Every structure is written in C-alpha cells, then in structure tokens.
mmCIF file of C-alpha atoms and ligand atoms in Angstrom:
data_model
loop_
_atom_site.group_PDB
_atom_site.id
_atom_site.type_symbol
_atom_site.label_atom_id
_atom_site.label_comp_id
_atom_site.label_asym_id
_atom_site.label_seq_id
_atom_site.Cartn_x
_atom_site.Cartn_y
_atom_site.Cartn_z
ATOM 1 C CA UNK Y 1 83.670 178.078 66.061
ATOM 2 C CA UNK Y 2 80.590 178.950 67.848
ATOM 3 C CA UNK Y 3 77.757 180.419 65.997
ATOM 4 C CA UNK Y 4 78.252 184.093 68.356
ATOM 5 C CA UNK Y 5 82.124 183.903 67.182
ATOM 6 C CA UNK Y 6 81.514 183.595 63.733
ATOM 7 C CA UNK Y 7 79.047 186.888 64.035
ATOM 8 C CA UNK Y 8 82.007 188.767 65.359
ATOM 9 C CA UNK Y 9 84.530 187.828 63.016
ATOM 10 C CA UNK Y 10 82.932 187.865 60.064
ATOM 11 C CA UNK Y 11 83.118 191.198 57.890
ATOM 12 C CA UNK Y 12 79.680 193.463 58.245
ATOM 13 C CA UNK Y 13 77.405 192.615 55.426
ATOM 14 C CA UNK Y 14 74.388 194.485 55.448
ATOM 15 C CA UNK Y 15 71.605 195.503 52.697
ATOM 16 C CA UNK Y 16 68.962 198.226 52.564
ATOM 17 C CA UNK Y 17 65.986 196.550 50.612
ATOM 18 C CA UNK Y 18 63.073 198.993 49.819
ATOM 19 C CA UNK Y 19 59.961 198.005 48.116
ATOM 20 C CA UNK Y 20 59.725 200.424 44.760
ATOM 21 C CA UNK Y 21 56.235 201.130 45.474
ATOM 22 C CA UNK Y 22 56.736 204.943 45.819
ATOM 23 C CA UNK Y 23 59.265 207.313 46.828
ATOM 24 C CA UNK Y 24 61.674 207.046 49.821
ATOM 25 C CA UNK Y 25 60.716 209.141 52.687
ATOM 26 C CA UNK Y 26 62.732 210.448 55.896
ATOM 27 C CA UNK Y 27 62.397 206.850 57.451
ATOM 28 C CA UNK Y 28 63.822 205.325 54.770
ATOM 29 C CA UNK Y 29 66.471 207.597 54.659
ATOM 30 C CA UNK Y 30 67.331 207.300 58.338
ATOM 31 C CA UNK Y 31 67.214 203.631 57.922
ATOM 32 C CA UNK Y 32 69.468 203.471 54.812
ATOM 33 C CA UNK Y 33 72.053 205.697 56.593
ATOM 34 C CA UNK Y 34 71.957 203.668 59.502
ATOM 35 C CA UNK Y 35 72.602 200.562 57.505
ATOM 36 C CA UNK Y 36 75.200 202.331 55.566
ATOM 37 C CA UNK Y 37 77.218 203.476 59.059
ATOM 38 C CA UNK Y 38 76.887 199.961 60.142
ATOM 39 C CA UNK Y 39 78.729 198.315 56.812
ATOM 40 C CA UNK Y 40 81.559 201.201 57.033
ATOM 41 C CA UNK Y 41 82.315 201.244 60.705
ATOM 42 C CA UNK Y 42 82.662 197.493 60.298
ATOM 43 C CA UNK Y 43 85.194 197.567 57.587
ATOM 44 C CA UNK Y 44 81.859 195.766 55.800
ATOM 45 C CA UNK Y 45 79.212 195.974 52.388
ATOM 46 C CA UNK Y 46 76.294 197.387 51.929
ATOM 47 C CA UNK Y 47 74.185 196.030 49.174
ATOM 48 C CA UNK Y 48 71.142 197.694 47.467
ATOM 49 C CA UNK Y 49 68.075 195.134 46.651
ATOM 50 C CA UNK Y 50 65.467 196.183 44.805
ATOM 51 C CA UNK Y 51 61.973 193.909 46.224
ATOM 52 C CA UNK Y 52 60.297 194.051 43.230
ATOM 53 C CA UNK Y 53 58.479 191.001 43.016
ATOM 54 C CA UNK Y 54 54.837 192.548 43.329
ATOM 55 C CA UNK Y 55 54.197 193.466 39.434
ATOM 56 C CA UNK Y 56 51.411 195.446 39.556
ATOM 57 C CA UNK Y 57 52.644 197.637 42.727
ATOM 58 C CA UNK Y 58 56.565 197.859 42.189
ATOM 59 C CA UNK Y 59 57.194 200.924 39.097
ATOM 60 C CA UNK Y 60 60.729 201.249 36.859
ATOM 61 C CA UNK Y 61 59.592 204.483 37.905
ATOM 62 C CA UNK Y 62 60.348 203.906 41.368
ATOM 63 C CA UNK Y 63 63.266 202.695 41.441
ATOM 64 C CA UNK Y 64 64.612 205.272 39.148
ATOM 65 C CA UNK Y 65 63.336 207.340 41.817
ATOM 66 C CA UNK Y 66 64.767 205.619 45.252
ATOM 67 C CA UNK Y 67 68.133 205.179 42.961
ATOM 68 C CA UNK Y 68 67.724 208.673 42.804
ATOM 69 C CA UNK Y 69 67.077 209.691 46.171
ATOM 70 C CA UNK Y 70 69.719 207.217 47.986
ATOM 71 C CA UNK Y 71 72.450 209.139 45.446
ATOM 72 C CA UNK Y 72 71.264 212.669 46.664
ATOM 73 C CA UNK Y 73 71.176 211.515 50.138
ATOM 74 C CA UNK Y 74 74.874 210.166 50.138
ATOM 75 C CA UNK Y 75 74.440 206.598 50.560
ATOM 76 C CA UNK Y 76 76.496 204.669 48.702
ATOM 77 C CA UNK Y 77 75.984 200.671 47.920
ATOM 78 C CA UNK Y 78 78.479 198.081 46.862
ATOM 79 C CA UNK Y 79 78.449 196.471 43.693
ATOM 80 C CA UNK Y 80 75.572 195.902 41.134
ATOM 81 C CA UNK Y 81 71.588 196.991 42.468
ATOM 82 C CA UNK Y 82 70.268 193.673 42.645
ATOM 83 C CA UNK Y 83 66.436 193.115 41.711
ATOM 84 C CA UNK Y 84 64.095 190.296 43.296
ATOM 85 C CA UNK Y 85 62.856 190.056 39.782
ATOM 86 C CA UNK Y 86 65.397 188.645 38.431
ATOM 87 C CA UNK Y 87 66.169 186.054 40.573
ATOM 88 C CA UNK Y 88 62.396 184.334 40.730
ATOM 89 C CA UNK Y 89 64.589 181.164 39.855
ATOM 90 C CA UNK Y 90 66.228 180.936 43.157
ATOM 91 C CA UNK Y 91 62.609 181.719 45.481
ATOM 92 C CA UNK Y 92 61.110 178.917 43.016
ATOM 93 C CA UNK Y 93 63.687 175.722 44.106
ATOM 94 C CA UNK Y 94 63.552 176.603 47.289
ATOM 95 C CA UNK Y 95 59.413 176.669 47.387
ATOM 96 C CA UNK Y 96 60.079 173.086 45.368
ATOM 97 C CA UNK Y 97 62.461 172.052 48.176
ATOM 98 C CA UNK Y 98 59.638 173.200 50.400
ATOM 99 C CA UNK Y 99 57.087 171.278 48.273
ATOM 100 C CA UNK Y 100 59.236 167.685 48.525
ATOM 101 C CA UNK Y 101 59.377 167.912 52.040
ATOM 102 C CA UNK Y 102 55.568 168.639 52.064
ATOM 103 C CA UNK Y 103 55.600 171.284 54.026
ATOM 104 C CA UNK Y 104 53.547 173.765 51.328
ATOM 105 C CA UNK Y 105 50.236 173.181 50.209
ATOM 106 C CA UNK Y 106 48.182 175.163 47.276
ATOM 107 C CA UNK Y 107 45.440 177.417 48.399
ATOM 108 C CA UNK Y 108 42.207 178.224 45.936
ATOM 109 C CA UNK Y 109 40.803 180.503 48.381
ATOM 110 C CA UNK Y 110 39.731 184.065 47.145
ATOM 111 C CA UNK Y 111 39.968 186.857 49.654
ATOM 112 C CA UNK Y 112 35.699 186.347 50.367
ATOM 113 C CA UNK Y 113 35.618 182.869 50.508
ATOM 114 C CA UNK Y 114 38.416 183.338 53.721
ATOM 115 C CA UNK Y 115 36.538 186.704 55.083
ATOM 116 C CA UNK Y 116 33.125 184.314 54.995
ATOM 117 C CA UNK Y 117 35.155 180.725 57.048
ATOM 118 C CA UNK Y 118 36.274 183.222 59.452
ATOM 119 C CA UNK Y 119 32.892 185.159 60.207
ATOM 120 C CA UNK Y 120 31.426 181.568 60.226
ATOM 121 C CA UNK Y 121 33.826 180.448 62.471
ATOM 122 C CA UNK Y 122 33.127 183.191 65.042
ATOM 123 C CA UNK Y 123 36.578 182.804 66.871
ATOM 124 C CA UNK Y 124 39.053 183.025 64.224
ATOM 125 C CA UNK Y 125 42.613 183.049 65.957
ATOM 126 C CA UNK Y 126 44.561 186.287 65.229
ATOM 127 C CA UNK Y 127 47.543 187.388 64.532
ATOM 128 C CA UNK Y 128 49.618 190.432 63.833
ATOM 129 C CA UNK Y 129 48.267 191.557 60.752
ATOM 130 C CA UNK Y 130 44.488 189.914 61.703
ATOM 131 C CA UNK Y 131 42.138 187.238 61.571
ATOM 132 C CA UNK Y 132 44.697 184.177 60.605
ATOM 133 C CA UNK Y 133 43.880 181.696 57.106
ATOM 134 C CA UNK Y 134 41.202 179.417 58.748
ATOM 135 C CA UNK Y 135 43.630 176.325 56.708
ATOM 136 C CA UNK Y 136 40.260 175.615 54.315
ATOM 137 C CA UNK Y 137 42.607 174.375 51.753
ATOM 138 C CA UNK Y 138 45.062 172.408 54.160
ATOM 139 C CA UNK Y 139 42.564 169.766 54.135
ATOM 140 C CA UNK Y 140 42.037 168.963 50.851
ATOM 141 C CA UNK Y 141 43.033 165.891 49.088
ATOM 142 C CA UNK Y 142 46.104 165.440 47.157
ATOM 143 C CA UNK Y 143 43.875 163.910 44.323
ATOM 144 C CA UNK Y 144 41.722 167.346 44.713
ATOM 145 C CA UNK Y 145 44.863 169.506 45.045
ATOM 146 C CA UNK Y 146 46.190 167.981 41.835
ATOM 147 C CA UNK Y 147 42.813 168.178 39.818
ATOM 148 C CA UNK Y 148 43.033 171.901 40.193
ATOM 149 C CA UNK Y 149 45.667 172.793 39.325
ATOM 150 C CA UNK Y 150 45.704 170.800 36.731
ATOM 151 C CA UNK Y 151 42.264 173.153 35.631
ATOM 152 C CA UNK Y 152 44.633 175.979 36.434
ATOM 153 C CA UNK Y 153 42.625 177.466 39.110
ATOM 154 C CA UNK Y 154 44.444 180.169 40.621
ATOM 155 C CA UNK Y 155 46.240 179.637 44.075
ATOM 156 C CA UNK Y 156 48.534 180.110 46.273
ATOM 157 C CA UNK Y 157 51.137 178.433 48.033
ATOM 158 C CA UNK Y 158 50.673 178.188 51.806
ATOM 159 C CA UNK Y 159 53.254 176.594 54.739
ATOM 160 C CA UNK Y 160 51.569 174.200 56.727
ATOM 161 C CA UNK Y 161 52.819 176.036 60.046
ATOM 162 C CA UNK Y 162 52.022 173.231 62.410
ATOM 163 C CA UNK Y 163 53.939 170.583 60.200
ATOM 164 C CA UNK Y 164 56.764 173.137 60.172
ATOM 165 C CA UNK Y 165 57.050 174.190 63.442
ATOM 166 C CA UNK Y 166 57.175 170.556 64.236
ATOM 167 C CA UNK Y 167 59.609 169.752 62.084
ATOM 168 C CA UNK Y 168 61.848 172.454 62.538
ATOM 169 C CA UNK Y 169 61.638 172.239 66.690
ATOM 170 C CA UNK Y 170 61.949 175.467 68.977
ATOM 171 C CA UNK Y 171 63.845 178.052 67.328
ATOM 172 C CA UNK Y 172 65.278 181.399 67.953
ATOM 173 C CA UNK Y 173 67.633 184.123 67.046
ATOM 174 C CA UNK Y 174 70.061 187.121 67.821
ATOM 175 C CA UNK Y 175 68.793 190.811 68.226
ATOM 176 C CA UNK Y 176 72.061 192.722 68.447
ATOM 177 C CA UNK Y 177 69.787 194.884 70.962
ATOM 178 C CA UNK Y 178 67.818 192.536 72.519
ATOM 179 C CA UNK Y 179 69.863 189.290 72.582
ATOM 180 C CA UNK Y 180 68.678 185.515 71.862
ATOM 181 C CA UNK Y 181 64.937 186.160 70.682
ATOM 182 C CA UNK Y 182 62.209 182.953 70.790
ATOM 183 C CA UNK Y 183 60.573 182.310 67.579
ATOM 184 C CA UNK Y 184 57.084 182.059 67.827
ATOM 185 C CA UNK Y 185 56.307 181.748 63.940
ATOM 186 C CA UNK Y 186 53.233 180.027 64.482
ATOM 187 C CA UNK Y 187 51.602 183.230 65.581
ATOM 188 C CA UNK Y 188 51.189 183.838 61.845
ATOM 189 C CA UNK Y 189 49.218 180.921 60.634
ATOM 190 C CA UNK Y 190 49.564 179.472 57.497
ATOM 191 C CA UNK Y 191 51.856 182.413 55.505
ATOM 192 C CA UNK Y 192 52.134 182.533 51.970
ATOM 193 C CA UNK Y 193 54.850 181.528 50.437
ATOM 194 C CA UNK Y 194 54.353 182.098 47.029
ATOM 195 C CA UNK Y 195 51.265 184.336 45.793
ATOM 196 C CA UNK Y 196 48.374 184.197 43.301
ATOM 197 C CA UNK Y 197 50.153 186.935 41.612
ATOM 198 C CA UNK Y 198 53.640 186.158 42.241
ATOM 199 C CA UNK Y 199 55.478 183.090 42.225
ATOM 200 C CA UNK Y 200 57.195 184.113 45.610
ATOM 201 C CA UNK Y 201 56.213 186.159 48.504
ATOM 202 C CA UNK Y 202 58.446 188.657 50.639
ATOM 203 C CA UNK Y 203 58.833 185.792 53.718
ATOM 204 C CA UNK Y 204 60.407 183.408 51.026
ATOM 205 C CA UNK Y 205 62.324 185.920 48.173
ATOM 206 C CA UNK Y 206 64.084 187.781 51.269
ATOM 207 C CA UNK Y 207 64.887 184.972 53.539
ATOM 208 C CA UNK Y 208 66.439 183.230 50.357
ATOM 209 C CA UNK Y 209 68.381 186.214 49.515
ATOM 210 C CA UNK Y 210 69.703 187.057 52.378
ATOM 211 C CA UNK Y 211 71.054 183.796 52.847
ATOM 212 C CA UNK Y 212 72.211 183.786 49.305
ATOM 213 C CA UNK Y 213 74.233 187.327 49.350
ATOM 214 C CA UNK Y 214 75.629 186.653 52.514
ATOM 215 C CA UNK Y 215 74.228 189.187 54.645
ATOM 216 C CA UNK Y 216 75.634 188.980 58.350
ATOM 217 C CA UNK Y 217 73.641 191.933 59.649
ATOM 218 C CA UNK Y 218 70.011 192.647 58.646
ATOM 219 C CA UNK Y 219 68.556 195.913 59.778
ATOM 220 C CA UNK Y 220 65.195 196.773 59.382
ATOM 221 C CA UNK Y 221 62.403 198.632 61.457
ATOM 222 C CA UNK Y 222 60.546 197.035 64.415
ATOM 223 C CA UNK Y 223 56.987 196.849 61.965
ATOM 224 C CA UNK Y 224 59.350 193.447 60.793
ATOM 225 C CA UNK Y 225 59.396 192.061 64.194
ATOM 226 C CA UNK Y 226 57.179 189.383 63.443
ATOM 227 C CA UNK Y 227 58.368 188.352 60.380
ATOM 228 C CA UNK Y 228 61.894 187.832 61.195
ATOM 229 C CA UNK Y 229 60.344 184.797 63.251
ATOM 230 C CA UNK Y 230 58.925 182.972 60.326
ATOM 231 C CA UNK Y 231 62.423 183.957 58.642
ATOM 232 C CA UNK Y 232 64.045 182.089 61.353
ATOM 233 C CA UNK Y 233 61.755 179.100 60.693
ATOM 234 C CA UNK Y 234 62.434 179.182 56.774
ATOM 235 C CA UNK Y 235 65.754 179.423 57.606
ATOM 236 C CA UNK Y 236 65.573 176.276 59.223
ATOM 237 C CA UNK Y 237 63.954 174.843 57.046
ATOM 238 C CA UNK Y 238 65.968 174.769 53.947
ATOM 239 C CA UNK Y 239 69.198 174.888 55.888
ATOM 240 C CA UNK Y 240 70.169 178.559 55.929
ATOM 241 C CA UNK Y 241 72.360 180.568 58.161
ATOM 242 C CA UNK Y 242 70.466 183.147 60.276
ATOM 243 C CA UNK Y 243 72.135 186.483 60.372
ATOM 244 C CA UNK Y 244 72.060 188.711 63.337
ATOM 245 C CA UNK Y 245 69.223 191.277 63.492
ATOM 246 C CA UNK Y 246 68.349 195.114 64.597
ATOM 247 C CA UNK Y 247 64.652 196.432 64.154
ATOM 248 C CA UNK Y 248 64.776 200.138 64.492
ATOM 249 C CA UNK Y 249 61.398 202.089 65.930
ATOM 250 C CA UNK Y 250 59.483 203.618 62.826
ATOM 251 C CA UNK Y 251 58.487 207.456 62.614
ATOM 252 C CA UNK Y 252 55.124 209.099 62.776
ATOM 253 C CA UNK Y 253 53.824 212.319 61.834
ATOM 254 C CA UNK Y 254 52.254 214.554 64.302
ATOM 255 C CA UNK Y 255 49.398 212.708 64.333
ATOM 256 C CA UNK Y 256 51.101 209.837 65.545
ATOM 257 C CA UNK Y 257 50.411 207.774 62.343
ATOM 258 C CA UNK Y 258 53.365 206.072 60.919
ATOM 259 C CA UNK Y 259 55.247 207.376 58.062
ATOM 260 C CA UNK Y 260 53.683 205.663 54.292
ATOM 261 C CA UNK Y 261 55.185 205.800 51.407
ATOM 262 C CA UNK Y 262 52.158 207.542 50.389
ATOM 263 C CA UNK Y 263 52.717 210.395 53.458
ATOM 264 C CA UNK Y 264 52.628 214.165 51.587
ATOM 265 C CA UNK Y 265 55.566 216.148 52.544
ATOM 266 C CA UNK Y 266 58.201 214.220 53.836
ATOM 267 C CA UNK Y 267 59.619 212.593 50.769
ATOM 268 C CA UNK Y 268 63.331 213.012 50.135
ATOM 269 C CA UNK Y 269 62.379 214.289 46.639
ATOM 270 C CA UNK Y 270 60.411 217.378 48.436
ATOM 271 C CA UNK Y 271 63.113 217.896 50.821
ATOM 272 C CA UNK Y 272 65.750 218.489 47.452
ATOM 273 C CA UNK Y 273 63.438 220.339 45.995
ATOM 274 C CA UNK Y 274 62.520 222.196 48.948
ATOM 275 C CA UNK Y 275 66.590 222.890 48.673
ATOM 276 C CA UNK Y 276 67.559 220.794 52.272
ATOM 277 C CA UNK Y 277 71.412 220.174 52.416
ATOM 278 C CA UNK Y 278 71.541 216.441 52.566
ATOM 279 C CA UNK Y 279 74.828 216.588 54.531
ATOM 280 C CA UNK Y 280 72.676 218.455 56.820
ATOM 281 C CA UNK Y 281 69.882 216.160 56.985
ATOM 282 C CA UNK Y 282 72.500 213.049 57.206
ATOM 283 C CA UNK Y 283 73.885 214.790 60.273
ATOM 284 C CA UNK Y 284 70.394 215.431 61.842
ATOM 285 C CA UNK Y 285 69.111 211.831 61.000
ATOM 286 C CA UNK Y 286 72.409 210.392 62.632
ATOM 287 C CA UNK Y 287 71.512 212.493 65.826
ATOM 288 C CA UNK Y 288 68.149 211.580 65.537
ATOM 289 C CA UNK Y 289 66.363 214.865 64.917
ATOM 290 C CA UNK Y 290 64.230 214.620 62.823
ATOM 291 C CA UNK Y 291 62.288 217.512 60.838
ATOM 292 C CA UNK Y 292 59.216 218.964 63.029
ATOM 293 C CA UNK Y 293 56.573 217.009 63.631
ATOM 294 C CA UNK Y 294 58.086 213.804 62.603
ATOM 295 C CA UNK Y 295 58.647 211.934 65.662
ATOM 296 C CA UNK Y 296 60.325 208.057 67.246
ATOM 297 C CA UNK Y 297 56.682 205.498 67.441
ATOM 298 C CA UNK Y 298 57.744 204.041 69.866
ATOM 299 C CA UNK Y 299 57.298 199.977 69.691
HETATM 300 N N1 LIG V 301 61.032 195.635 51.330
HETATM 301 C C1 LIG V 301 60.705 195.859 52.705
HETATM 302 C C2 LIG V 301 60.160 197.255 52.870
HETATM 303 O O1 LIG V 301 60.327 198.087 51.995
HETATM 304 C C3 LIG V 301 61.904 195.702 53.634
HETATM 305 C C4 LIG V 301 62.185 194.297 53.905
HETATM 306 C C5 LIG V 301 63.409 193.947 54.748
HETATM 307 O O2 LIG V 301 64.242 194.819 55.056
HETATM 308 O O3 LIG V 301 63.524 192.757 55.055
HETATM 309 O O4 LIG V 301 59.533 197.496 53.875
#
C-alpha cells in the first residue's frame, strides 16, 4: 500500500498539545476545535497531551486551568490526558538511539559564551528563530566530551545537523494544504535535543510521541512550519512514520502582534467570566469570526 493510501484509509487520529505555561486563549481555542472537527468528521480520536516537560515554566496550575477551559469550550478528548512528564523514559532511548548512531553530541556552552562566538564570528548564519549555534562544542574531543561530563558540567545535547542530514538523505512530507513539502532541516543548525534543564526538548518529546500514539493527522499553526522539517528528519532518523500535516495562520490583536499566552483580554477564562456562550463562540470560531480586533496573521 502506498504511503498516500495508507493516509486515506487509516482512521483520523489527531491531538491538541498545549504547553501549560498559561491559560488558553481564542487561538487555542480555534485550534482545539478545529482539531476536534477533524477527529469527528473522520469517524477518528482526538487525544489531549499535556507538553509539560519545561519544569520551571509548565504549572499543575495550568493545566487545571486549560483542562478547564477545553471542558467549558466543548471540546472533548479521547481517553486518559497524557503528560510529556511522564513519559521522559521514551524521549531518553530514543536520544540514546540517537547517541549510538553518533548523531548527538553534548554542548557546555552557556547562553554568553554562544552570544560572544557569534559576535566574534561577524557572519553567523541565521535561521528562523536567529543567529544559529556556531557548533563550538561539535568539535571537541570524545576524550574532552567524556571528561566533562564526567565533572558533571552542565550541557546539552545537540544533533550534529550536517551528519544527519547526510545520513538521512533528502526528505520531505505531506501538507494536507500544500501537498509534498521539502525538508530543509538544516536551516536550523545544530537543535537541541535534550536541554540543560530537561532531559528532552519539544523537537524530540513530540516527534516521539506522535509516532508513539499513533497520530495520523497533526494540526498545528503555521509559527511550527519550521519545525515540522526537523520532525521529518527525526523521524527518519529513528525509523518513524510521518503523519500528514496542516499549519493553520495564527491570530493577532489589533496591533497586529500575535496572540501570547500572556495577551490581556482574550483568554477563554475572561470570555466565561465575561458570560460568552461557548456554543456561540464555537460557532463563530468555526466561521472564522473572531471577537473584534482579533484578526487571521497572515503567514
Ligand atoms: N506545545 C506546543 C504549543 O503549545 C504545540 C506543539 C505541537 O502542536 O506540535 O505551542
């Protein structure tokens, strides 16, 4: 069966995956809906994961709330909430698996130490989120490397995107808008894969995860664009099925910033307080209006 066959066959299964590092706001709402309307219309699941592997950002609090919020909105989940947290043991064989195949490396590097390589460097390459890790630490010795940690000096673990790319050959994948996609991971550098703080990072815990729940369907907003290339890569990687994709635009406010988690006045919990219907607002969201001033960003 061809890999497009299997995508039509198979039953939806999609996940809404929020971050508990505040409350939901209309985005995340109109997201979640249209992830919800996706699972039901094809006879499919919609899971709830919690990613809640930063420690000090991610609050019980939080997820009470967006538990909360999701309820009051009408969006209903199948089967148990599932938390990153609780499933470091899964992100940690595959960064081993990742490690044997030496395509990881540690990184000692503090946040000043890579701010002063790239100002040295004067023409630090760049990618979407800025200046990319100048690879410092890819150079080091494995007698170094080991000496280290052995000291327990804090680091990181980075993918060695050349040796991956290479490895894993040209890649691409399915945007149920925009068709076959071409992968260009190695716009992002070296990415970390697991954190000084964390023994995972979003790239690895969610590409894992996916693959592990058997999502079919991932839908998430355009900001993700880039990232679902070096998904595509870790796929391929550690020998994962890629799902098919849809990146939705993001809102703004008037100003034409886009919607934070942070953003006064558009949280679902002010719209129930503020007494808003939420079979009202699902109807609105699902025609795309949106309350005033909120607005499409367009990509
Ligand atoms: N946790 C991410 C967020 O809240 C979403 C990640 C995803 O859907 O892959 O932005």
């Amino acid at each position: 069966m061809s890999a497009d066959i299997q995508h039509i066959v198979r039953p939806v299964v999609t996940r809404f995956a929020p971050s508990p590092t505040g409350r939901l706001h209309i985005g995340h709402a109109w997201s979640a809906l249209m992830a919800m309307d996706m699972a039901r219309t094809g006879g499919g699941v919609l899971r709830l994961r919690i990613e809640d592997i930063d420690g000090v950002r991610s609050r019980p609090e939080h997820v009470a709330g967006i538990i909360e919020d999701l309820r009051w909105l009408g969006v209903e989940w199948d089967g148990e909430v599932m938390f990153q947290s609780a499933r470091l043991a899964l992100y940690d064989a595959a960064l081993d698996r990742l490690k044997a195949d030496g395509l990881v490396y540690p990184c000692f590097c503090t946040r000043a130490e890579i701010a002063a390589e790239i100002a040295a460097s004067g023409s630090a390459p760049h990618g979407s989120g800025g200046p990319l890790y100048p690879g410092t630490c890819r150079l080091l010795s494995d007698q170094e490397r080991a000496e280290r940690i052995d000291a327990h000096e804090p680091h990181c673990w980075r993918l060695d995107m050349a040796r991956a790319v290479a490895r894993a050959g040209p890649l691409s994948w399915q945007d149920m808008d925009r068709g076959t996609i071409t992968a260009h991971p190695e716009r992002a550098g070296d990415v970390i894969l697991a954190r000084k703080d964390a023994p995972t990072s979003y790239h690895l815990a969610a590409t894992v995860d996916d693959a592990e729940m058997g999502i079919t369907h991932v839908l998430r907003g355009d900001d993700l664009l880039s990232a679902t290339d070096i998904h595509r890569l870790l796929q391929a990687l550690l020998g994962l099925p890629s799902p098919l994709y849809r990146h939705h635009l993001l809102l703004a406010d008037a100003q034409g910033k886009r919607l934070a988690k942070r953003t006064g006045g558009i949280a679902l919990a002010d719209l129930r307080e503020q007494g808003v219907n939420p079979a009202h607002l699902r109807e609105d969201l699902r025609a795309e209006r949106f309350p005033v001033g909120i607005r499409l960003l367009s990509a």
